[in-house]
Coordinates of C-alpha atoms in Angstrom, one line a residue:
M1109 CA -27.8 61.2 -5.9
N1110 CA -24.7 59.1 -6.0
T1111 CA -22.3 58.4 -9.2
E1112 CA -23.9 55.0 -9.4
E1113 CA -28.0 56.4 -9.5
R1114 CA -26.5 59.1 -11.6
G1115 CA -25.1 57.0 -14.4
A1116 CA -28.5 54.9 -14.6
F1117 CA -31.6 55.5 -16.8
H1118 CA -34.1 57.0 -14.2
V1119 CA -37.6 56.7 -15.1
A1120 CA -40.6 58.2 -13.0
L1121 CA -44.0 56.5 -12.7
V1122 CA -47.0 59.2 -12.8
G1123 CA -50.1 57.9 -11.2
G1124 CA -50.0 55.7 -8.1
G1125 CA -52.8 53.7 -8.2
E1126 CA -53.1 49.7 -8.1
F1127 CA -51.8 49.7 -11.7
C1128 CA -48.4 51.5 -10.2
R1129 CA -48.4 49.0 -7.4
E1130 CA -48.3 45.8 -9.4
V1131 CA -45.4 47.5 -11.5
L1132 CA -43.6 48.4 -8.1
E1133 CA -44.3 44.7 -6.5
R1134 CA -42.6 43.1 -9.7
Y1135 CA -40.0 45.7 -9.9
A1136 CA -39.2 45.0 -6.0
V1137 CA -38.4 41.3 -7.2
A1138 CA -36.3 41.9 -9.7
Y1139 CA -34.0 45.0 -9.1
P1140 CA -32.2 43.2 -6.0
E1141 CA -31.2 40.2 -8.0
S1142 CA -30.8 41.9 -11.8
N1143 CA -28.3 44.7 -13.0
L1144 CA -30.8 46.7 -14.5
A1145 CA -30.1 49.5 -17.2
A1146 CA -33.3 51.4 -16.4
R1147 CA -34.4 52.1 -12.9
I1148 CA -37.4 53.4 -11.2
F1149 CA -36.6 56.2 -9.6
A1150 CA -39.7 58.5 -8.6
V1151 CA -43.5 57.7 -8.3
A1152 CA -45.7 61.2 -8.6
D1153 CA -49.6 61.1 -7.6
P1154 CA -51.5 64.0 -5.5
D1155 CA -52.8 61.6 -3.2
P1156 CA -49.9 60.3 -0.9
K1157 CA -52.2 57.4 0.5
S1158 CA -52.6 55.6 -2.9
P1159 CA -51.4 52.3 -2.9
G1160 CA -48.4 53.0 -5.4
M1161 CA -47.0 55.7 -3.1
I1162 CA -47.2 53.9 -0.2
L1163 CA -45.2 51.2 -1.7
A1164 CA -42.8 53.6 -3.4
E1165 CA -41.7 55.2 -0.1
K1166 CA -41.4 51.7 1.5
L1167 CA -38.9 51.0 -1.6
G1168 CA -36.9 53.8 -0.7
L1169 CA -38.2 55.6 -3.8
L1170 CA -38.8 59.4 -4.4
T1171 CA -42.1 60.3 -4.2
V1172 CA -43.7 63.6 -5.5
A1173 CA -47.5 65.1 -5.3
D1174 CA -46.8 67.3 -8.5
Y1175 CA -45.1 65.4 -11.4
H1176 CA -43.6 68.7 -12.8
D1177 CA -41.4 68.9 -9.5
L1178 CA -39.5 65.9 -11.5
Y1179 CA -38.6 68.1 -14.2
D1180 CA -35.7 69.4 -12.3
P1181 CA -32.2 68.4 -13.8
Q1182 CA -30.8 67.3 -10.6
Y1183 CA -33.2 64.3 -10.7
D1184 CA -31.8 63.4 -14.2
I1185 CA -35.2 61.8 -14.9
K1186 CA -34.9 60.3 -18.8
A1187 CA -38.3 59.2 -19.2
F1188 CA -42.0 59.2 -17.7
V1189 CA -44.3 56.1 -17.7
L1190 CA -48.1 57.4 -17.5
L1191 CA -50.1 54.6 -15.2
T1192 CA -53.2 56.5 -15.5
P1193 CA -55.7 56.6 -17.9
D1194 CA -56.4 60.6 -17.6
E1195 CA -55.9 62.2 -21.0
S1196 CA -55.3 65.7 -19.6
T1197 CA -52.4 64.4 -17.7
L1198 CA -50.9 63.0 -20.9
E1199 CA -51.5 66.1 -23.0
D1200 CA -50.0 68.2 -20.2
L1201 CA -46.9 66.1 -19.9
L1202 CA -46.6 66.4 -23.8
R1203 CA -46.8 69.7 -23.7
T1204 CA -44.4 70.9 -20.7
K1205 CA -41.9 68.0 -20.4
P1206 CA -38.5 69.3 -21.2
H1207 CA -37.0 68.1 -24.1
G1208 CA -35.2 64.9 -24.3
I1209 CA -37.2 63.0 -21.7
R1210 CA -39.2 60.3 -23.4
L1211 CA -42.6 59.5 -22.5
V1212 CA -44.5 56.5 -22.6
A1213 CA -48.4 56.9 -22.6
Y1214 CA -51.1 54.6 -20.6
K1215 CA -52.4 52.8 -23.4
V1216 CA -48.6 51.8 -24.6
A1217 CA -47.8 50.8 -21.1
I1218 CA -50.9 49.0 -20.6
L1219 CA -50.0 46.8 -24.0
F1220 CA -46.6 46.3 -23.0
W1221 CA -47.9 45.1 -19.3
K1222 CA -50.3 42.9 -20.5
I1223 CA -47.3 41.5 -22.6
V1224 CA -45.1 41.0 -19.7
D1225 CA -47.8 39.7 -17.5
I1226 CA -48.6 37.1 -20.2
L1227 CA -44.7 36.1 -20.3
H1228 CA -44.9 36.1 -16.4
E1229 CA -47.4 34.0 -15.9
R1230 CA -45.8 31.7 -18.4
L1231 CA -42.8 32.1 -16.8
Q1232 CA -44.5 31.1 -13.5
A1233 CA -46.4 28.2 -14.6
R1234 CA -42.9 26.9 -16.2
N1235 CA -41.1 27.5 -12.5
E1236 CA -43.7 25.6 -10.8
E1237 CA -43.9 22.8 -13.2
L1238 CA -39.6 23.0 -13.1
S1239 CA -40.5 23.2 -9.0
T1240 CA -42.9 20.0 -9.3
I1241 CA -40.4 18.4 -11.3
L1242 CA -37.5 19.0 -9.1
D1243 CA -39.7 18.3 -6.1
S1244 CA -40.5 14.9 -7.3
I1245 CA -36.6 13.9 -7.8
Q1246 CA -35.6 11.9 -4.8
D1247 CA -32.0 13.0 -5.1
F1248 CA -31.0 16.1 -3.5
I1249 CA -30.6 19.5 -5.8
V1250 CA -29.2 22.8 -4.7
V1251 CA -28.3 25.6 -6.9
I1252 CA -25.2 27.5 -5.5
T1253 CA -24.0 31.0 -6.5
P1254 CA -20.3 31.7 -7.2
G1255 CA -20.6 33.6 -3.7
L1256 CA -21.0 30.5 -2.3
V1257 CA -24.9 31.0 -1.6
I1258 CA -27.6 28.6 -1.9
Q1259 CA -30.0 30.1 -4.4
E1260 CA -32.8 27.0 -4.5
V1261 CA -33.4 23.6 -3.3
N1262 CA -35.8 20.7 -3.8
Q1263 CA -38.1 19.2 -1.3
A1264 CA -36.1 16.0 -0.8
F1265 CA -33.2 17.9 0.5
L1266 CA -35.3 19.8 2.9
E1267 CA -37.0 16.8 4.3
Q1268 CA -33.9 14.3 4.4
M1269 CA -31.7 17.3 5.8
G1270 CA -34.4 18.2 8.2
Y1271 CA -34.6 22.3 7.1
S1272 CA -36.9 24.6 6.0
R1273 CA -36.9 26.4 3.0
P1274 CA -36.1 30.0 5.1
E1275 CA -33.5 28.4 7.0
V1276 CA -31.7 27.6 3.9
I1277 CA -32.1 30.1 1.0
G1278 CA -29.7 32.8 1.0
R1279 CA -27.2 31.2 3.3
K1280 CA -23.8 30.0 2.6
C1281 CA -23.7 26.7 1.5
H1282 CA -20.8 25.9 4.3
E1283 CA -23.1 27.1 7.1
I1284 CA -25.4 24.5 6.1
F1285 CA -23.3 21.1 4.9
Q1286 CA -20.3 22.0 7.4
R1287 CA -22.1 23.9 10.0
V1288 CA -19.1 26.0 10.2
N1289 CA -20.2 30.1 10.0
P1290 CA -16.7 31.2 8.5
Q1291 CA -15.5 31.1 5.2
C1292 CA -14.3 27.1 4.4
N1293 CA -11.0 26.1 5.0
L1294 CA -10.2 24.2 1.7
E1295 CA -7.4 22.5 3.3
R1296 CA -9.9 21.0 5.9
I1297 CA -12.8 20.8 4.2
W1298 CA -12.8 19.3 0.6
C1299 CA -15.1 21.7 -1.7
P1300 CA -16.5 19.9 -4.7
L1301 CA -17.3 23.8 -6.2
N1302 CA -13.4 24.6 -5.8
K1303 CA -12.7 21.3 -8.0
V1304 CA -15.2 22.5 -10.4
I1305 CA -13.7 25.9 -10.9
D1306 CA -10.2 24.5 -11.1
S1307 CA -11.0 21.9 -13.8
G1308 CA -13.8 23.7 -15.7
R1309 CA -15.6 20.4 -15.3
P1310 CA -18.0 18.7 -13.4
S1311 CA -17.0 16.6 -10.4
Q1312 CA -18.0 13.8 -8.4
Q1313 CA -16.9 12.9 -4.7
V1314 CA -18.4 10.9 -1.4
L1315 CA -18.6 13.7 1.4
T1316 CA -19.6 13.7 4.9
R1317 CA -22.0 16.5 5.7
V1318 CA -23.9 17.8 8.5
D1319 CA -27.8 17.2 8.8
H1320 CA -29.8 20.2 11.0
D1321 CA -29.6 17.9 14.0
G1322 CA -25.9 17.8 13.7
G1323 CA -25.7 14.0 12.7
T1324 CA -23.0 12.8 10.0
R1325 CA -24.4 11.9 6.9
H1326 CA -22.5 10.5 3.8
I1327 CA -23.3 12.3 0.6
D1328 CA -22.3 11.0 -2.9
V1329 CA -22.4 14.8 -4.5
K1330 CA -22.3 15.9 -8.2
V1331 CA -21.5 19.3 -9.3
F1332 CA -22.2 20.7 -12.7
P1333 CA -21.3 24.7 -13.6
V1334 CA -23.7 26.8 -15.5
R1335 CA -21.9 29.2 -17.8
E1336 CA -23.1 32.2 -19.0
K1337 CA -22.5 33.3 -22.9
G1338 CA -19.0 34.5 -22.3
G1339 CA -18.2 31.3 -20.4
K1340 CA -18.1 32.6 -16.9
I1341 CA -19.6 30.2 -14.2
S1342 CA -23.2 32.0 -13.0
K1343 CA -24.0 29.3 -10.4
F1344 CA -23.6 25.7 -9.7
I1345 CA -26.1 22.7 -9.8
E1346 CA -25.5 20.1 -7.1
V1347 CA -27.0 16.9 -7.4
S1348 CA -26.6 14.5 -4.9
R1349 CA -27.8 11.6 -2.9
D1350 CA -27.6 10.3 0.9
I1351 CA -26.0 6.9 1.0
T1352 CA -25.9 6.9 4.9
D1353 CA -28.1 4.0 5.2
L1354 CA -26.1 2.3 2.4
K1355 CA -23.1 3.2 3.7
R1356 CA -24.2 1.6 7.1
E1357 CA -25.4 -1.3 5.1
E1358 CA -21.9 -1.7 3.9
D1359 CA -20.2 -1.7 6.6
E1360 CA -22.4 -3.9 8.5
M1361 CA -21.9 -6.2 5.6
T1362 CA -18.3 -6.0 5.5
K1363 CA -18.2 -6.7 9.3
R1364 CA -20.3 -9.9 8.5
L1365 CA -18.1 -10.6 5.9
E1366 CA -14.8 -10.2 8.2
K1367 CA -16.6 -12.2 10.9
M1368 CA -17.1 -15.0 8.5
V1369 CA -13.6 -14.9 6.9
E1370 CA -12.6 -15.2 10.6
D1371 CA -14.8 -18.3 11.2
R1372 CA -13.7 -19.7 8.3
T1373 CA -9.9 -19.2 8.5
R1374 CA -10.4 -20.6 12.2
E1375 CA -12.1 -23.5 11.0
L1376 CA -9.1 -24.2 8.2
K1377 CA -6.3 -23.5 11.0
Q1378 CA -8.1 -26.1 12.8
T1379 CA -8.5 -28.7 9.9
H1380 CA -4.9 -27.7 9.1
A1381 CA -3.7 -28.7 12.3
Q1382 CA -5.6 -31.9 12.4
L1383 CA -4.2 -32.8 8.7
L1384 CA -0.5 -32.2 10.4
H1385 CA -1.2 -34.4 13.0
Q1386 CA -2.3 -37.1 10.8
D1387 CA 0.6 -36.9 8.5
K1388 CA 2.9 -37.0 11.7
M1389 CA 1.2 -39.8 12.9
A1390 CA 1.5 -41.3 9.2
S1391 CA 5.5 -40.5 9.3
L1392 CA 6.2 -42.1 12.8
G1393 CA 7.3 -45.4 11.1
K1394 CA 9.5 -43.1 8.7
L1395 CA 10.7 -41.3 11.1
S1396 CA 12.0 -44.5 12.9
A1397 CA 13.8 -45.6 9.9
A1398 CA 15.4 -42.2 10.0
V1399 CA 16.5 -42.1 13.6
V1400 CA 18.3 -45.6 12.7
H1401 CA 19.9 -43.8 9.9
E1402 CA 21.2 -40.3 11.5
I1403 CA 22.3 -42.5 15.3
N1404 CA 24.2 -44.8 12.9
N1405 CA 26.9 -42.5 12.4
P1406 CA 27.9 -41.8 16.0
I1407 CA 27.4 -45.4 17.0
S1408 CA 29.9 -45.9 14.0
G1409 CA 32.4 -43.5 15.9
I1410 CA 31.6 -45.3 19.2
L1411 CA 32.5 -48.4 18.0
S1412 CA 35.4 -47.4 16.1
L1413 CA 36.8 -46.1 19.2
V1414 CA 35.6 -49.2 21.2
M1415 CA 37.6 -51.5 18.6
L1416 CA 40.4 -49.4 19.0
M1417 CA 40.6 -49.6 22.6
S1418 CA 39.8 -53.3 22.3
R1419 CA 42.8 -53.8 20.1
I1420 CA 45.3 -52.0 22.6
M1421 CA 44.2 -54.0 25.4
G1422 CA 44.6 -57.0 23.6
D1423 CA 48.4 -56.4 23.1
G1424 CA 48.6 -57.4 26.9
S1425 CA 50.8 -54.2 28.1
I1426 CA 48.9 -51.2 28.8
R1427 CA 51.2 -48.1 29.7
Q1428 CA 50.4 -44.7 30.9
R1429 CA 50.1 -43.2 27.6
D1430 CA 47.6 -45.6 26.7
L1431 CA 45.3 -45.0 30.0
D1432 CA 45.5 -41.2 29.0
Q1433 CA 44.4 -42.4 25.5
F1434 CA 41.3 -44.4 27.3
S1435 CA 40.3 -41.5 29.4
H1436 CA 40.1 -39.5 26.2
Y1437 CA 38.5 -42.1 24.3
L1438 CA 35.8 -42.5 27.0
R1439 CA 35.3 -38.8 27.0
L1440 CA 34.4 -38.9 23.4
I1441 CA 32.2 -42.3 23.6
E1442 CA 30.3 -40.3 26.7
M1443 CA 29.8 -37.2 24.6
E1444 CA 28.5 -39.2 21.8
T1445 CA 26.0 -41.5 23.9
K1446 CA 24.6 -38.2 25.0
R1447 CA 24.6 -37.0 21.5
I1448 CA 22.9 -40.2 20.2
S1449 CA 20.0 -38.9 22.5
R1450 CA 20.1 -35.4 21.2
I1451 CA 19.9 -36.5 17.4
V1452 CA 16.8 -38.3 18.6
S1453 CA 15.4 -35.5 20.0
N1454 CA 16.6 -33.4 16.9
L1455 CA 14.9 -35.8 14.6
L1456 CA 11.7 -35.3 16.2
A1457 CA 11.7 -31.9 16.2
F1458 CA 10.5 -32.6 12.3
S1459 CA 6.9 -33.3 14.1
R1460 CA 7.4 -31.3 17.4
H1461 CA 9.2 -28.1 17.2
S1462 CA 11.4 -27.1 20.2
K1463 CA 12.8 -24.3 21.4
M1464 CA 17.2 -24.2 20.7
E1465 CA 19.9 -23.2 22.6
F1466 CA 22.5 -20.6 20.7
G1467 CA 25.7 -20.0 21.6
S1468 CA 29.4 -19.3 20.3
I1469 CA 30.5 -22.0 18.0
R1470 CA 34.3 -22.5 16.5
L1471 CA 33.5 -24.1 13.2
K1472 CA 36.9 -25.3 12.6
L1473 CA 36.8 -27.8 15.7
L1474 CA 33.2 -28.6 15.2
I1475 CA 34.0 -29.7 11.4
E1476 CA 37.1 -31.7 13.1
K1477 CA 35.2 -33.4 15.2
T1478 CA 32.8 -34.4 12.9
L1479 CA 35.3 -36.2 10.8
F1480 CA 36.9 -37.6 13.4
L1481 CA 33.8 -39.4 14.2
N1482 CA 33.0 -40.3 10.9
A1483 CA 37.0 -41.4 10.2
N1484 CA 36.0 -45.2 10.2
L1485 CA 33.4 -45.0 8.0
L1486 CA 35.3 -42.8 5.6
K1487 CA 38.0 -45.4 5.6
L1488 CA 35.6 -48.3 5.3
H1489 CA 34.5 -46.7 2.1
S1490 CA 37.7 -45.6 0.8
V1491 CA 36.8 -42.1 0.9
K1492 CA 39.9 -39.7 1.1
V1493 CA 39.3 -36.6 2.8
E1494 CA 40.8 -33.1 2.0
E1495 CA 40.4 -30.1 4.4
A1496 CA 40.9 -26.7 3.5
L1497 CA 39.6 -25.2 7.0
D1498 CA 40.4 -21.3 7.6
P1499 CA 42.4 -20.7 10.8
D1500 CA 40.8 -17.7 11.4
L1501 CA 37.6 -18.2 10.8
P1502 CA 35.8 -16.1 13.3
D1503 CA 33.3 -17.6 15.8
I1504 CA 29.3 -17.9 15.0
M1505 CA 26.2 -18.0 17.2
G1506 CA 24.3 -21.2 16.7
S1507 CA 23.4 -24.6 18.0
E1508 CA 26.1 -26.9 18.0
D1509 CA 24.6 -30.0 18.2
R1510 CA 22.0 -29.0 15.2
L1511 CA 25.0 -27.9 13.2
Q1512 CA 26.7 -31.2 13.8
Q1513 CA 23.8 -33.0 12.5
V1514 CA 24.0 -31.1 9.4
F1515 CA 27.5 -31.9 8.9
M1516 CA 27.1 -35.7 9.6
N1517 CA 24.3 -35.5 7.1
L1518 CA 26.2 -34.2 4.1
I1519 CA 29.2 -36.5 5.0
S1520 CA 26.9 -39.6 5.2
N1521 CA 25.1 -38.5 2.0
A1522 CA 28.6 -37.9 0.2
V1523 CA 29.9 -41.5 1.3
E1524 CA 26.7 -42.9 -0.2
A1525 CA 27.3 -41.3 -3.2
I1526 CA 30.9 -42.2 -3.6
E1527 CA 30.0 -45.8 -2.7
S1528 CA 27.8 -45.9 -5.7
A1529 CA 30.3 -44.8 -7.8
G1530 CA 32.1 -47.9 -7.2
S1531 CA 35.5 -47.2 -6.5
G1532 CA 36.4 -44.6 -3.5
G1533 CA 36.5 -41.1 -4.0
V1534 CA 37.5 -37.7 -2.6
L1535 CA 35.4 -35.3 0.3
R1536 CA 36.8 -31.9 0.3
V1537 CA 35.8 -29.9 3.2
K1538 CA 36.2 -25.9 3.0
T1539 CA 35.9 -22.9 5.1
A1540 CA 36.0 -19.3 4.3
Y1541 CA 35.2 -15.9 5.6
L1542 CA 32.9 -13.8 3.4
A1543 CA 33.9 -10.2 5.1
A1544 CA 31.4 -8.3 2.7
E1545 CA 28.4 -10.8 3.5
E1546 CA 29.6 -10.6 7.4
S1547 CA 29.2 -14.3 7.0
V1548 CA 31.1 -17.9 6.8
A1549 CA 30.8 -20.4 3.7
I1550 CA 31.3 -24.2 4.4
T1551 CA 31.4 -26.3 1.3
F1552 CA 31.3 -30.3 1.1
S1553 CA 32.4 -31.3 -2.3
D1554 CA 32.4 -35.0 -3.2
T1555 CA 33.2 -36.9 -6.4
G1556 CA 30.4 -39.4 -6.4
T1557 CA 27.6 -40.0 -8.9
G1558 CA 26.4 -36.9 -8.9
I1559 CA 22.2 -35.8 -8.8
P1560 CA 20.1 -35.5 -12.0
P1561 CA 19.0 -32.0 -13.3
E1562 CA 15.7 -33.1 -12.9
N1563 CA 16.0 -34.2 -9.2
L1564 CA 17.8 -30.8 -8.0
P1565 CA 15.1 -28.8 -7.3
K1566 CA 13.4 -31.8 -4.9
V1567 CA 16.6 -32.4 -2.9
F1568 CA 15.5 -30.7 -0.1
E1569 CA 12.0 -32.0 -0.2
P1570 CA 10.7 -34.2 2.9
F1571 CA 10.6 -37.8 2.0
F1572 CA 12.8 -37.3 -1.2
S1573 CA 15.1 -39.7 -2.1
T1574 CA 17.4 -41.3 -4.7
K1575 CA 18.9 -43.8 -2.6
K1576 CA 17.7 -47.9 -2.9
K1577 CA 15.0 -48.8 -0.7
G1578 CA 16.2 -49.2 2.8
K1579 CA 18.9 -47.0 2.4
G1580 CA 17.0 -43.9 3.6
V1581 CA 13.5 -42.1 3.8
G1582 CA 14.9 -38.7 2.3
L1583 CA 14.5 -36.6 5.6
G1584 CA 18.5 -36.0 6.0
L1585 CA 18.5 -33.1 3.4
S1586 CA 15.2 -31.7 4.4
V1587 CA 16.1 -31.4 8.3
A1588 CA 19.7 -29.9 7.5
Y1589 CA 17.6 -27.1 5.1
G1590 CA 15.5 -26.5 8.0
I1591 CA 18.2 -26.3 10.6
I1592 CA 20.2 -23.9 8.1
Q1593 CA 17.1 -21.8 7.9
E1594 CA 16.8 -21.4 11.6
H1595 CA 20.0 -20.1 11.9
G1596 CA 19.4 -17.3 9.5
G1597 CA 21.8 -18.8 6.5
S1598 CA 21.3 -20.4 3.7
I1599 CA 22.2 -24.0 1.8
R1600 CA 22.6 -24.6 -1.8
V1601 CA 23.4 -27.5 -3.9
H1602 CA 25.3 -27.8 -7.4
S1603 CA 25.7 -31.2 -9.1
E1604 CA 26.9 -32.7 -12.2
V1605 CA 25.7 -36.6 -13.1
G1606 CA 29.4 -38.7 -13.1
K1607 CA 31.2 -35.8 -11.6
G1608 CA 30.0 -35.2 -7.9
T1609 CA 28.2 -32.8 -5.8
T1610 CA 28.9 -29.5 -4.0
F1611 CA 26.7 -28.1 -1.1
T1612 CA 27.7 -24.8 0.1
I1613 CA 26.2 -23.4 3.4
E1614 CA 26.4 -19.8 4.2
L1615 CA 25.9 -18.5 7.9
P1616 CA 25.9 -15.3 9.5
V1617 CA 28.6 -14.3 11.9
K1618 CA 25.8 -12.4 14.0
A1619 CA 23.2 -14.3 15.1
K1620 CA 19.9 -14.1 13.0
Q1621 CA 18.3 -17.1 13.5
K1622 CA 14.3 -17.7 13.7
Q1623 CA 13.7 -18.9 17.2
L1624 CA 10.8 -21.5 17.3
K1625 CA 8.2 -21.5 19.9
E1626 CA 7.9 -24.3 22.4

């Protein structure tokens, strides 16, 4: 006997008939699953062919023909249970058994066996009732031991996952759920049992599992711990539901919705494009007026140069210096005539985007040229110009035509604002290098009438204008805003009624422009 066997309460059965076989059958079922304090150790019967003796040998129990042999202390028998009604055997056991070995008489054994049989039948009926209830539930029910062994499953699990009961009972759960023989790699496979152990509370998760044929199934899993009196988890009850079809339907519904959204988005884009086209068509008349407004400035410059040339020629004597000056004026006239064409194209960009050509720009020269072209306009309206242009301003990357268009718009607006004030005024133009932001700042400040606070948020909106009817259509500042945005810069306005308005433009030294598609 090993140490474990010596420490147990050994029981010997006397009599190997049918009664003994029934007892051993129940024992064989209970012993592997239970830590029994008392264990059947031996069976004694003179007939080695009796059913009890045959089953005892199969179970590996000690079998002897004479129960007297079991008196030997090496067997450490603690009790004899008499399973034969023979009175002489009872009397002999009472007379010969060593002191300290207990004896259970046949009638007492029968009494207890009937009680056990009744309880067994009740338990079996209860188990059958529970099995019926479990098998009628469409959710999967799996009972798992702390050792990850599947102890019980219901019929729904077997049918849906494609297994038979012998293929599942006694197997490790990861062998069935994930089709892997080694222990679960919890870093690779999320285990709901581990979650329950860590938290001590039931857990729920949607997992992917593998069925009998290797197909992937989406399972909504809930795991509940079952605890012993001491609080130790004795088993896990897993209640789960196959949501593969529902998941497939959800995926199909999602695809249909995405398709509907794509179709609707395409329709909205088409509708939006049509509305834009209609809006562009409706604004053609306004654009015509805007074209007149925008080309008036370069035409005024050209007119001033022509009048100056005529006055020089009117003196009757033309010197070489005058001819050189004429040549310079003619080049300016040619340049500004070409620029009129470019201004028209740039304004039409409001309705048809075009790609800009960026190059290196010397802002000081560009501003001086723009002021020169507007010199006559400024003089006619008694506007004094004060310049504070940084001579060391770094060159920037941008479109010279479009930036000149912005400056022309701001100068024109300043002249009109000063004119509205009624008695001339001052236009201050200033540039500065902002080293921290790696950008340059250009400010245009006038001493005109100013802009009311309620109108300031709307000054850059298309077709918004505070000018009198016929003076403008509200595109100048909107176009200017768009051009500055295309250069990756910003334009801000500050104004006080009766004191004047300041527009501040910041442009990056390095190109950050937003290139527009053809």
